[in-house]
Short mmCIF file of C-alpha atoms in Angstrom, two decimals:
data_model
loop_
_atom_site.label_atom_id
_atom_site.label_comp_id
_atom_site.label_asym_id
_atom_site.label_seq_id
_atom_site.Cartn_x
_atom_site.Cartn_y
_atom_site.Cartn_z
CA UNK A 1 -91.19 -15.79 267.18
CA UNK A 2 -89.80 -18.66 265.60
CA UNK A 3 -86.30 -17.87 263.14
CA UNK A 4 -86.95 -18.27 259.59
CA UNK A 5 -84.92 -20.88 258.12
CA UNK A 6 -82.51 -20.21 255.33
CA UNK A 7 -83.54 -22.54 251.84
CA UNK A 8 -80.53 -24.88 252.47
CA UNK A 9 -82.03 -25.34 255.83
CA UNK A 10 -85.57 -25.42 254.76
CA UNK A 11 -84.10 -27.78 252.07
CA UNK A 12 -82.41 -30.06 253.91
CA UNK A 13 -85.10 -30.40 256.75
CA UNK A 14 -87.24 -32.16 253.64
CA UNK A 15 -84.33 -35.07 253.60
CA UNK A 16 -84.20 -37.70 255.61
CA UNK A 17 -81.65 -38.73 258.05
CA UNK A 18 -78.35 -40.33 256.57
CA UNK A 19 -76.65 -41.97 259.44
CA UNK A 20 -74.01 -43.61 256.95
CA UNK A 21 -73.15 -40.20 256.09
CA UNK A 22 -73.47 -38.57 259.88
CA UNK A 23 -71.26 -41.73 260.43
CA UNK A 24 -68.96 -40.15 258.39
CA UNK A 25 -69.20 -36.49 259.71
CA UNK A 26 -68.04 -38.03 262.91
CA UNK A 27 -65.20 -39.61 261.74
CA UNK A 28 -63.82 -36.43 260.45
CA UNK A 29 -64.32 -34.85 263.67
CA UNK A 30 -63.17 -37.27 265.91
CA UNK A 31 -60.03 -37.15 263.85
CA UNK A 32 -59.25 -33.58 264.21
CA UNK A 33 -59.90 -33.31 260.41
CA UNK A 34 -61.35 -29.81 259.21
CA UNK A 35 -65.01 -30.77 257.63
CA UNK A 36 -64.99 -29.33 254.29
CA UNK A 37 -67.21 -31.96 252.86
CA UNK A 38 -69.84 -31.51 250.31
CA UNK A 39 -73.02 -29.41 251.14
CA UNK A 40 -75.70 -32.09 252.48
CA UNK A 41 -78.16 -31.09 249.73
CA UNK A 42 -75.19 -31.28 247.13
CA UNK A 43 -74.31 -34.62 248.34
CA UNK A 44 -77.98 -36.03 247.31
CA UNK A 45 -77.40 -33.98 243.67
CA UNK A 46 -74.01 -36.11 243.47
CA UNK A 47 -75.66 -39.16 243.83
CA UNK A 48 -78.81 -38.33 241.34
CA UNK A 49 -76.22 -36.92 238.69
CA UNK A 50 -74.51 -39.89 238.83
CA UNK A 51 -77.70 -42.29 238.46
CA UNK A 52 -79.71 -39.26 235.93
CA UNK A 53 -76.05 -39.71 233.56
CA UNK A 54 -75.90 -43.52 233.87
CA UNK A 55 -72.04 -42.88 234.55
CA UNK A 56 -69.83 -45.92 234.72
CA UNK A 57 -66.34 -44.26 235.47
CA UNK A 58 -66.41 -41.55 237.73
CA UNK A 59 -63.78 -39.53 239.25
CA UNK A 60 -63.37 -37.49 242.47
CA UNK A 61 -60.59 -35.03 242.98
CA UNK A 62 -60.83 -34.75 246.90
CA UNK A 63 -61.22 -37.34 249.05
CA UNK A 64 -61.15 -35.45 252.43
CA UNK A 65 -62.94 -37.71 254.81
CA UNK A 66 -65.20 -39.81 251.74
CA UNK A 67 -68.70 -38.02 252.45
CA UNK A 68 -68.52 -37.09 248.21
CA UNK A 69 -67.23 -40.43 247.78
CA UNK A 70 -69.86 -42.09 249.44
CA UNK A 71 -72.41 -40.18 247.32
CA UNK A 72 -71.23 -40.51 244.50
CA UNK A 73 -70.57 -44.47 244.57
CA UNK A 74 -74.04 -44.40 245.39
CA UNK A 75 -75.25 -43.37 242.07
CA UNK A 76 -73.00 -46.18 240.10
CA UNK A 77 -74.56 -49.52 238.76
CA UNK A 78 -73.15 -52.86 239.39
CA UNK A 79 -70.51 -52.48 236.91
CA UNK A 80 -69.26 -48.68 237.89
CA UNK A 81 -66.37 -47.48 239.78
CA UNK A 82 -65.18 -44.13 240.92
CA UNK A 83 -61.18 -43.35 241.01
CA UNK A 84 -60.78 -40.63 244.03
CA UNK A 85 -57.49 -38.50 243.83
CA UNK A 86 -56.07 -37.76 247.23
CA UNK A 87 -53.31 -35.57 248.30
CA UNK A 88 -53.06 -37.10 251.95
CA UNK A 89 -52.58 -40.69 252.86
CA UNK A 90 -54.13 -40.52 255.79
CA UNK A 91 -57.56 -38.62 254.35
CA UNK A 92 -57.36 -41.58 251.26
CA UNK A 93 -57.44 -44.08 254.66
CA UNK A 94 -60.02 -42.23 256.32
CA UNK A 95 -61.93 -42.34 253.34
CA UNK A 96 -61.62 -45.72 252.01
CA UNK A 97 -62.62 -47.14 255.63
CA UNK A 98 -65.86 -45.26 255.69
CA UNK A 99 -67.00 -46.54 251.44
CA UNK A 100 -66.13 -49.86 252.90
CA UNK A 101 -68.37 -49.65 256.02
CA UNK A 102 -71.04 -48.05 253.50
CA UNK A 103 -70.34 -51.19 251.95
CA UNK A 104 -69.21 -49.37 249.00
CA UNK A 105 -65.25 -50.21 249.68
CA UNK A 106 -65.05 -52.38 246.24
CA UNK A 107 -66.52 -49.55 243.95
CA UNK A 108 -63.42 -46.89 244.82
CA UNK A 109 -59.71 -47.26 243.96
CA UNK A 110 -58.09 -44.58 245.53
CA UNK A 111 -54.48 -42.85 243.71
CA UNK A 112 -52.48 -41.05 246.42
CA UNK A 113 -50.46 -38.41 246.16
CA UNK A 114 -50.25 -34.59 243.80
CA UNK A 115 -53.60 -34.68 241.83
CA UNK A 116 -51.74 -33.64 238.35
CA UNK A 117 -49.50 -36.50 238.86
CA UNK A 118 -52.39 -39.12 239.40
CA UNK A 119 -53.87 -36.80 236.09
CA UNK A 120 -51.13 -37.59 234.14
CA UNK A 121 -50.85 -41.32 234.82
CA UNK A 122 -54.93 -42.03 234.54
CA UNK A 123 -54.34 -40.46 230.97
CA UNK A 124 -51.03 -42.89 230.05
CA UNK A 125 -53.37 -45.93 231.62
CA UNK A 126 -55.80 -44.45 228.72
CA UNK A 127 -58.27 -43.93 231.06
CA UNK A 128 -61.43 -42.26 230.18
CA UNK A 129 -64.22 -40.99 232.30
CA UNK A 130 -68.54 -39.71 232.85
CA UNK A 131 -68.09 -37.82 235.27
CA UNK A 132 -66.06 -35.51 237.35
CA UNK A 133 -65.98 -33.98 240.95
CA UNK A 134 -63.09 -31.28 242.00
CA UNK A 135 -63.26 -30.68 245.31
CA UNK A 136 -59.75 -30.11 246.30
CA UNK A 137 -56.86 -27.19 245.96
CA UNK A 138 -58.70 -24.32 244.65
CA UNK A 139 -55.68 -22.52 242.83
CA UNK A 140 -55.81 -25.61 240.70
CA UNK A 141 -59.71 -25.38 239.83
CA UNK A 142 -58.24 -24.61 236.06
CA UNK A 143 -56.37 -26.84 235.85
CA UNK A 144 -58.67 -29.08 236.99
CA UNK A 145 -61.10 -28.76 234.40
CA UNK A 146 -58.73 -28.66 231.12
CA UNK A 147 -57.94 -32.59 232.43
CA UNK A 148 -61.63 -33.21 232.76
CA UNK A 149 -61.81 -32.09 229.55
CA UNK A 150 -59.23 -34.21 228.06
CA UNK A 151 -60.04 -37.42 230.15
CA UNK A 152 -63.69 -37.43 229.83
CA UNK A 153 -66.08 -39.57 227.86
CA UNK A 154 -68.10 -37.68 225.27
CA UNK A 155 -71.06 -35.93 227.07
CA UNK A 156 -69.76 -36.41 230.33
CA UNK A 157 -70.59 -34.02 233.40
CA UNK A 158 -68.40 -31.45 235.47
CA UNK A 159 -69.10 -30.76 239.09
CA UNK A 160 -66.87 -28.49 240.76
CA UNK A 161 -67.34 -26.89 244.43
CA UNK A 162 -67.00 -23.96 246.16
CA UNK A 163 -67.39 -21.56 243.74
CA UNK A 164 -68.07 -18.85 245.88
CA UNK A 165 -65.21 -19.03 247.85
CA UNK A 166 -67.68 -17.90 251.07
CA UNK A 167 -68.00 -14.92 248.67
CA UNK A 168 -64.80 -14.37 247.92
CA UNK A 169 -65.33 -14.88 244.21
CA UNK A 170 -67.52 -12.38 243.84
CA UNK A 171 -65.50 -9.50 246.08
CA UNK A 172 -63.60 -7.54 243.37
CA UNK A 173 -61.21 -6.48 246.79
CA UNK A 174 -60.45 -10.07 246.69
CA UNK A 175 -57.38 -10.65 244.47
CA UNK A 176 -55.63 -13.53 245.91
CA UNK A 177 -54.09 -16.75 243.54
CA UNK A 178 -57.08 -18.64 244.82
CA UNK A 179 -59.67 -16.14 243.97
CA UNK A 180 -58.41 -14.82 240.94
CA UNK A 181 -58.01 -19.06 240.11
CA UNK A 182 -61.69 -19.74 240.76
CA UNK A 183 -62.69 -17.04 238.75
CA UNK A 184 -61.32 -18.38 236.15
CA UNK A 185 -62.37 -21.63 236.50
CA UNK A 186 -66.19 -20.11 236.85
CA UNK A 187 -65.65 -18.07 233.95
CA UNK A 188 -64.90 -21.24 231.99
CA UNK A 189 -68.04 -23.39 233.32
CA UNK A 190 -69.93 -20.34 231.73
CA UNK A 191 -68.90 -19.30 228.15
CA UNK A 192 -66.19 -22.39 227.77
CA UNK A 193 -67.16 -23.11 224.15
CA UNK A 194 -65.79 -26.45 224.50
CA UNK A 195 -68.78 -26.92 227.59
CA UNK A 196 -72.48 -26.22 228.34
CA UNK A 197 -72.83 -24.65 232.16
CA UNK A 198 -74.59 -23.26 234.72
CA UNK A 199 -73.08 -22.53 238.72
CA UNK A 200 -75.71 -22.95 241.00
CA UNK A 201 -75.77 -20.03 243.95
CA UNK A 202 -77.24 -22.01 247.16
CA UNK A 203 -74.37 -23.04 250.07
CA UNK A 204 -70.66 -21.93 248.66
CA UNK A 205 -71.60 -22.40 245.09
CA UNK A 206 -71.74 -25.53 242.65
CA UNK A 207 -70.93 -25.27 239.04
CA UNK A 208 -72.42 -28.13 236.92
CA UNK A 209 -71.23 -28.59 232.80
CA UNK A 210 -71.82 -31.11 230.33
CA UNK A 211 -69.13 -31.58 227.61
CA UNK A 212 -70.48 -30.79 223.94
#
């Protein structure tokens, strides 16, 4: 008797085959890199929030290996451009090498280095932006979103991912920084009166919020 497939696997069975993205799957692996990219079916809902918001400026905190990267450059028009904050040279590299062999390489500049740092400057350069993805440290999920908030454009969307933690979040036993850190962050995308939100519940949890 045949195994029932979970809905991301039913899900993703329905999309075709990305080998720009498997490209990129591969590269993290050869490299030893762990592969915490985005959720397959996630990637495809980066790349339609991106074209559904008409977003010219997007930003990506988390570059790892630049599977989110590549979907979200995707999305942009001819005039967009996504800024990716990366802790790691090397992963900013990696990442940049595989947008350019998507042939997406002129769409990303990519700020190396503590996230709040490259925060801090993007907001001295008065830079403003549509939309957001945090995908990186999750003790600084919080943090995270209060400079989304500041930097954004009015109306512009928050992603954030991994909100489950693997269902950490949702284990009261679970009382680590990062935990208790996410929670807070979730708590936020929902009742935030400054936001409009929703966290999805398929793979390891996506929250989604539109600025008011």
């Amino acid at each position: 008797m045949m195994e029932q497939p979970t809905a991301e696997q039913y899900v993703e069975s329905l999309l075709e085959q990305d080998e720009q993205l498997e490209k990129v799957t591969k590269s993290i692996a050869d490299s030893g890199m762990r592969d915490i990219s985005v959720a397959k079916g996630y990637g495809k809902l980066l790349t339609l929030l991106v074209k559904m918001t008409g977003a010219r400026s997007v930003m990506e905190i988390g570059a790892l290996g630049g599977y989110s990267g590549i979907c979200l450059a995707r999305g942009l028009g001819e005039q967009g451009k996504l800024y990716s904050l990366e802790l790691k040279q090397e992963y900013a590299d990696m990442a940049h090498r595989n947008l350019k062999e998507a042939g997406l390489g002129d769409k990303v500049e990519y700020r190396v280095g503590e996230a709040l740092d490259s925060l801090a400057q993007l907001e001295a350069e008065g830079l403003k932006f549509d939309l957001f993805f945090i995908d990186a440290d999750k003790g600084n999920y919080p943090n995270y979103l209060e400079w989304a908030i500041k930097l954004a454009n009015p109306g512009a969307v928050i992603v954030g991912d991994n909100t489950l933690m693997h269902g950490d979040s949702m284990n009261p036993e679970e009382q680590g920084n990062r935990v208790v850190k996410m929670r807070e962050f979730n708590k936020s995308i929902a009742s935030d009166p400054r936001l409009e939100g929703v966290i999805l519940p398929a793979y390891d949890g996506l929250a989604i919020a539109r600025i008011r």
